[in-house]
């Protein structure tokens, strides 16, 4: 684990593939906005990113309340503390943005931050769960949430889908996680950057294809919730083996 940022420089990749639509990807990623970061998944991801040396800015509808919610996490961080802003400000100030909000709020927040995420990577973690039957796959009519996000955001935003199958409770521990992360997105270079971040957070990520494939991970969450309930497990996960 590092104490300071070793930024990912996209310059090591073939710049030609990006044309002029990927300006942010030519910059080093130092700051990460975690929208909904006061929640279960976002808190764990923010903790691991800050511990890896990134400047984490949580986005919240109520920054004062969110800052109180994450105070114990900030106490555990030795160097860089996590700050909290509005969702828009967090997205605007960050080099890369993560979306960790409930499905019910997914479209609204995407529309709100759309101008602030242009030419950036946006990691979408959303699972289209429909309470109360969360152990049942209930995809929306349009199918994949991440694919829809890419459609709404347009080609100038690089949507990468990941983390749908991680149990939030595991992220707050200090250990590396056994469960592995499937990473989807239309730009290989954007997926590569996210896989690098995942590694720095103490996990293993896998290239799992284009955003079209994200529907598999979005559906798998309900299967894992069912397994957790049936076998009384705290957070089942999976590993890719050869
Ligand atoms: N929990 C997990 O283990 C897990 C695992 C994999 C994937 N996911 C996915 O990750 C996303 C976040 O999950 P979560 O469990 O972290 O959710 P959560 O704790 O219920 O909510 C996350 C945050 O979203 C913000 N938010 C914005 N609009 C909201 C609304 N209408 N209702 C409630 N909160 C709202 C809240 O922050 P502010 O009040 O500060 O704005 C809240 O703290 C979901 O799409 C979920 O399916 C979760």
Coordinates of C-alpha atoms and ligand atoms in Angstrom, one line a residue:
X1 CA 0.0 0.0 0.0
X2 CA 1.2 3.5 -0.8
X3 CA 1.0 6.7 1.2
X4 CA 1.1 9.0 -1.8
X5 CA -0.5 9.0 -5.1
X6 CA 1.2 7.3 -8.0
X7 CA -1.1 8.7 -10.6
X8 CA -2.2 6.7 -13.6
X9 CA -1.0 8.5 -16.7
X10 CA -2.9 7.6 -19.8
X11 CA 0.1 8.8 -21.8
X12 CA 1.4 5.3 -21.6
X13 CA -1.5 4.1 -23.7
X14 CA -2.1 4.8 -27.4
X15 CA -3.3 8.4 -27.4
X16 CA -4.6 8.1 -31.0
X17 CA -7.5 5.9 -29.9
X18 CA -8.9 8.8 -27.8
X19 CA -8.9 11.6 -30.4
X20 CA -9.8 14.9 -28.9
X21 CA -12.7 13.6 -26.9
X22 CA -10.7 12.3 -24.0
X23 CA -8.9 15.2 -22.6
X24 CA -9.3 14.3 -18.9
X25 CA -7.9 10.8 -19.7
X26 CA -4.6 12.4 -20.7
X27 CA -4.3 13.9 -17.2
X28 CA -3.2 12.2 -14.1
X29 CA -6.0 11.1 -11.9
X30 CA -5.5 12.5 -8.4
X31 CA -9.0 13.4 -7.2
X32 CA -12.0 11.1 -7.1
X33 CA -15.6 12.2 -6.5
X34 CA -17.8 9.6 -4.8
X35 CA -21.4 10.6 -5.3
X36 CA -23.6 9.0 -2.6
X37 CA -20.3 8.3 -0.7
X38 CA -22.0 8.7 2.7
X39 CA -23.9 5.4 2.0
X40 CA -22.9 1.8 2.6
X41 CA -20.9 1.1 -0.6
X42 CA -19.6 4.7 -1.1
X43 CA -18.2 4.9 2.4
X44 CA -16.2 1.7 1.9
X45 CA -14.9 2.7 -1.5
X46 CA -14.0 6.2 -0.3
X47 CA -12.1 4.8 2.6
X48 CA -10.0 2.5 0.4
X49 CA -9.3 5.2 -2.2
X50 CA -8.3 7.7 0.5
X51 CA -6.1 5.1 2.1
X52 CA -4.4 4.5 -1.2
X53 CA -3.5 8.2 -1.4
X54 CA -6.3 9.7 -3.5
X55 CA -8.0 13.0 -2.7
X56 CA -11.6 11.8 -2.2
X57 CA -14.5 14.3 -2.4
X58 CA -17.8 12.7 -1.4
X59 CA -20.9 14.1 -3.1
X60 CA -24.0 14.5 -1.0
X61 CA -27.5 16.1 -1.0
X62 CA -26.7 17.2 2.6
X63 CA -22.9 17.7 3.0
X64 CA -23.0 18.5 6.7
X65 CA -24.9 15.4 7.6
X66 CA -22.7 13.3 5.3
X67 CA -19.5 14.6 6.9
X68 CA -20.8 13.5 10.3
X69 CA -21.7 10.1 8.9
X70 CA -18.1 9.5 7.7
X71 CA -16.3 11.0 10.8
X72 CA -15.2 7.6 12.1
X73 CA -13.8 6.7 8.7
X74 CA -11.9 10.0 8.6
X75 CA -10.5 9.2 12.1
X76 CA -9.0 6.0 10.7
X77 CA -7.2 7.9 7.9
X78 CA -3.7 9.0 8.7
X79 CA -2.9 11.4 5.9
X80 CA -5.5 12.7 3.5
X81 CA -9.0 13.1 5.0
X82 CA -12.2 12.7 3.0
X83 CA -14.1 16.0 2.3
X84 CA -17.7 16.4 1.4
X85 CA -19.4 18.8 -1.1
X86 CA -22.6 18.9 -3.1
X87 CA -23.0 16.2 -5.7
X88 CA -22.3 18.7 -8.5
X89 CA -19.3 20.3 -6.9
X90 CA -17.8 16.9 -6.1
X91 CA -18.2 15.8 -9.8
X92 CA -16.9 19.1 -11.1
X93 CA -13.7 19.1 -8.8
X94 CA -12.8 15.5 -9.4
X95 CA -10.7 13.9 -12.2
X96 CA -12.8 10.7 -12.0
X97 CA -16.3 10.3 -10.6
X98 CA -18.0 7.3 -9.0
X99 CA -21.8 6.9 -8.7
X100 CA -22.9 5.0 -5.6
X101 CA -26.5 6.0 -5.2
X102 CA -29.7 3.9 -5.1
X103 CA -31.3 3.0 -8.5
X104 CA -34.3 5.2 -7.6
X105 CA -32.1 8.3 -7.8
X106 CA -29.8 7.1 -10.6
X107 CA -31.3 9.1 -13.6
X108 CA -31.9 12.3 -11.6
X109 CA -28.3 12.5 -10.4
X110 CA -26.9 11.7 -13.8
X111 CA -28.9 14.6 -15.3
X112 CA -27.7 16.9 -12.5
X113 CA -24.0 16.2 -13.0
X114 CA -24.0 15.7 -16.8
X115 CA -22.1 19.0 -17.5
X116 CA -19.5 18.3 -14.8
X117 CA -18.4 14.9 -16.0
X118 CA -17.7 15.6 -19.6
X119 CA -14.5 14.0 -20.9
X120 CA -14.1 12.1 -17.6
X121 CA -14.4 8.5 -16.5
X122 CA -17.6 7.8 -14.6
X123 CA -17.7 4.5 -12.6
X124 CA -21.3 3.3 -12.3
X125 CA -21.9 0.8 -9.4
X126 CA -25.7 0.9 -9.6
X127 CA -27.8 -2.2 -9.2
X128 CA -31.4 -1.9 -10.3
X129 CA -32.8 -3.5 -7.2
X130 CA -36.5 -3.1 -6.6
X131 CA -37.3 -3.4 -2.9
X132 CA -38.7 -5.4 -1.2
X133 CA -37.8 -8.4 -3.4
X134 CA -34.1 -7.6 -3.8
X135 CA -33.2 -11.3 -4.0
X136 CA -35.0 -11.5 -7.4
X137 CA -33.6 -10.1 -10.7
X138 CA -36.0 -7.3 -11.7
X139 CA -34.3 -5.4 -14.5
X140 CA -35.9 -2.3 -15.8
X141 CA -37.5 -2.4 -19.3
X142 CA -34.4 -0.8 -20.8
X143 CA -32.1 -3.5 -19.3
X144 CA -28.7 -2.4 -18.1
X145 CA -28.5 0.7 -15.9
X146 CA -24.9 1.3 -16.8
X147 CA -25.6 1.0 -20.5
X148 CA -28.4 3.5 -20.1
X149 CA -26.1 5.8 -18.2
X150 CA -23.6 5.7 -21.2
X151 CA -26.5 6.5 -23.5
X152 CA -27.7 9.5 -21.4
X153 CA -24.2 10.8 -20.8
X154 CA -23.0 10.5 -24.4
X155 CA -19.7 9.6 -26.0
X156 CA -17.7 12.3 -24.3
X157 CA -18.1 10.5 -21.0
X158 CA -16.4 7.1 -20.4
X159 CA -18.8 5.0 -18.4
X160 CA -17.2 2.1 -16.6
X161 CA -19.4 -0.3 -14.8
X162 CA -18.0 -2.1 -11.7
X163 CA -18.4 -3.1 -8.0
X164 CA -22.0 -4.4 -8.3
X165 CA -21.0 -7.7 -6.7
X166 CA -18.9 -6.5 -3.8
X167 CA -20.4 -6.6 -0.2
X168 CA -20.1 -3.1 1.2
X169 CA -19.4 -4.4 4.7
X170 CA -16.2 -6.1 3.6
X171 CA -14.7 -2.8 2.3
X172 CA -14.2 -1.3 5.7
X173 CA -11.8 -4.0 6.8
X174 CA -8.1 -3.6 6.4
X175 CA -7.5 -6.8 4.5
X176 CA -7.4 -7.4 0.8
X177 CA -10.7 -8.7 -0.5
X178 CA -11.1 -12.2 -1.9
X179 CA -14.1 -11.4 -4.1
X180 CA -13.2 -10.2 -7.5
X181 CA -14.6 -7.3 -9.6
X182 CA -16.0 -7.5 -13.1
X183 CA -15.2 -4.3 -15.0
X184 CA -17.2 -3.3 -18.1
X185 CA -16.9 -0.3 -20.5
X186 CA -16.5 0.6 -24.1
X187 CA -13.0 2.0 -23.8
X188 CA -10.3 -0.6 -22.9
X189 CA -8.1 2.2 -21.6
X190 CA -10.8 3.5 -19.2
X191 CA -11.4 -0.1 -17.9
X192 CA -7.6 -0.4 -17.4
X193 CA -7.5 2.7 -15.3
X194 CA -10.4 1.4 -13.1
X195 CA -8.7 -2.0 -12.8
X196 CA -5.6 -0.2 -11.6
X197 CA -7.6 1.7 -9.0
X198 CA -9.2 -1.6 -7.9
X199 CA -5.8 -3.1 -7.4
X200 CA -4.7 -0.1 -5.3
X201 CA -7.8 -0.6 -3.2
X202 CA -6.7 -4.2 -2.3
X203 CA -8.9 -6.1 -4.8
X204 CA -8.6 -7.8 -8.2
X205 CA -10.5 -6.5 -11.2
X206 CA -11.1 -8.2 -14.6
X207 CA -11.8 -6.8 -18.0
X208 CA -15.3 -8.2 -18.7
X209 CA -16.1 -6.5 -22.0
X210 CA -18.2 -3.7 -23.3
X211 CA -20.9 -1.9 -21.4
X212 CA -23.4 -4.3 -23.1
X213 CA -22.1 -7.0 -20.7
X214 CA -22.7 -5.0 -17.5
X215 CA -26.2 -6.4 -17.3
X216 CA -24.7 -9.7 -16.1
X217 CA -23.1 -8.1 -13.0
X218 CA -26.2 -6.0 -12.4
X219 CA -28.3 -9.2 -12.3
X220 CA -25.8 -11.2 -10.4
X221 CA -26.3 -9.1 -7.2
X222 CA -29.7 -10.4 -6.6
X223 CA -28.4 -14.0 -7.0
X224 CA -25.7 -13.2 -4.4
X225 CA -28.3 -11.7 -2.0
X226 CA -30.4 -14.9 -2.4
X227 CA -27.3 -17.0 -1.6
X228 CA -26.5 -14.8 1.5
X229 CA -30.0 -15.3 2.8
X230 CA -30.3 -19.0 2.0
X231 CA -26.9 -20.0 3.4
X232 CA -26.8 -17.4 6.1
X233 CA -23.6 -15.8 4.7
X234 CA -22.5 -12.2 5.4
X235 CA -21.4 -11.3 1.9
X236 CA -20.9 -14.0 -0.7
X237 CA -18.7 -13.1 -3.7
X238 CA -17.0 -14.8 -6.6
X239 CA -13.6 -15.4 -8.1
X240 CA -12.6 -16.1 -11.7
X241 CA -10.5 -19.3 -12.1
X242 CA -8.9 -20.8 -15.1
Ligands
LIG1 N1 -24.5 -1.8 -0.3 C1 -23.9 -2.7 -1.0 O1 -23.3 -3.7 -0.5 C2 -23.8 -2.6 -2.5 C3 -23.0 -3.5 -3.2 C4 -22.9 -3.4 -4.6 C5 -23.5 -2.4 -5.3 N2 -24.4 -1.5 -4.6 C6 -25.1 -0.4 -5.3 O2 -24.5 0.8 -4.9 C7 -25.4 1.8 -4.9 C8 -25.4 2.4 -3.5 O3 -25.7 1.4 -2.5 P1 -25.8 1.7 -1.0 O4 -26.1 0.5 -0.3 O5 -24.5 2.4 -0.6 O6 -27.0 2.8 -0.9 P2 -27.4 3.7 0.3 O7 -26.5 3.5 1.5 O8 -28.9 3.5 0.5 O9 -27.3 5.1 -0.3 C9 -26.2 5.7 -0.8 C10 -26.3 7.2 -0.7 O10 -27.0 7.7 -1.8 C11 -27.5 9.0 -1.5 N3 -28.8 9.1 -2.1 C12 -29.1 9.9 -3.2 N4 -30.4 9.8 -3.5 C13 -31.0 9.0 -2.6 C14 -32.3 8.5 -2.4 N5 -33.3 8.8 -3.2 N6 -32.5 7.7 -1.3 C15 -31.5 7.3 -0.5 N7 -30.2 7.7 -0.7 C16 -30.0 8.6 -1.7 C17 -27.4 9.2 0.0 O11 -26.4 10.1 0.3 P3 -26.8 11.6 0.7 O12 -28.0 11.6 1.6 O13 -25.5 12.0 1.4 O14 -27.1 12.3 -0.6 C18 -27.0 7.8 0.5 O15 -26.2 7.8 1.6 C19 -26.8 1.2 -5.2 O16 -27.1 1.4 -6.5 C20 -26.5 -0.3 -4.9 O17 -27.4 -1.2 -5.6 C21 -24.5 -1.6 -3.2

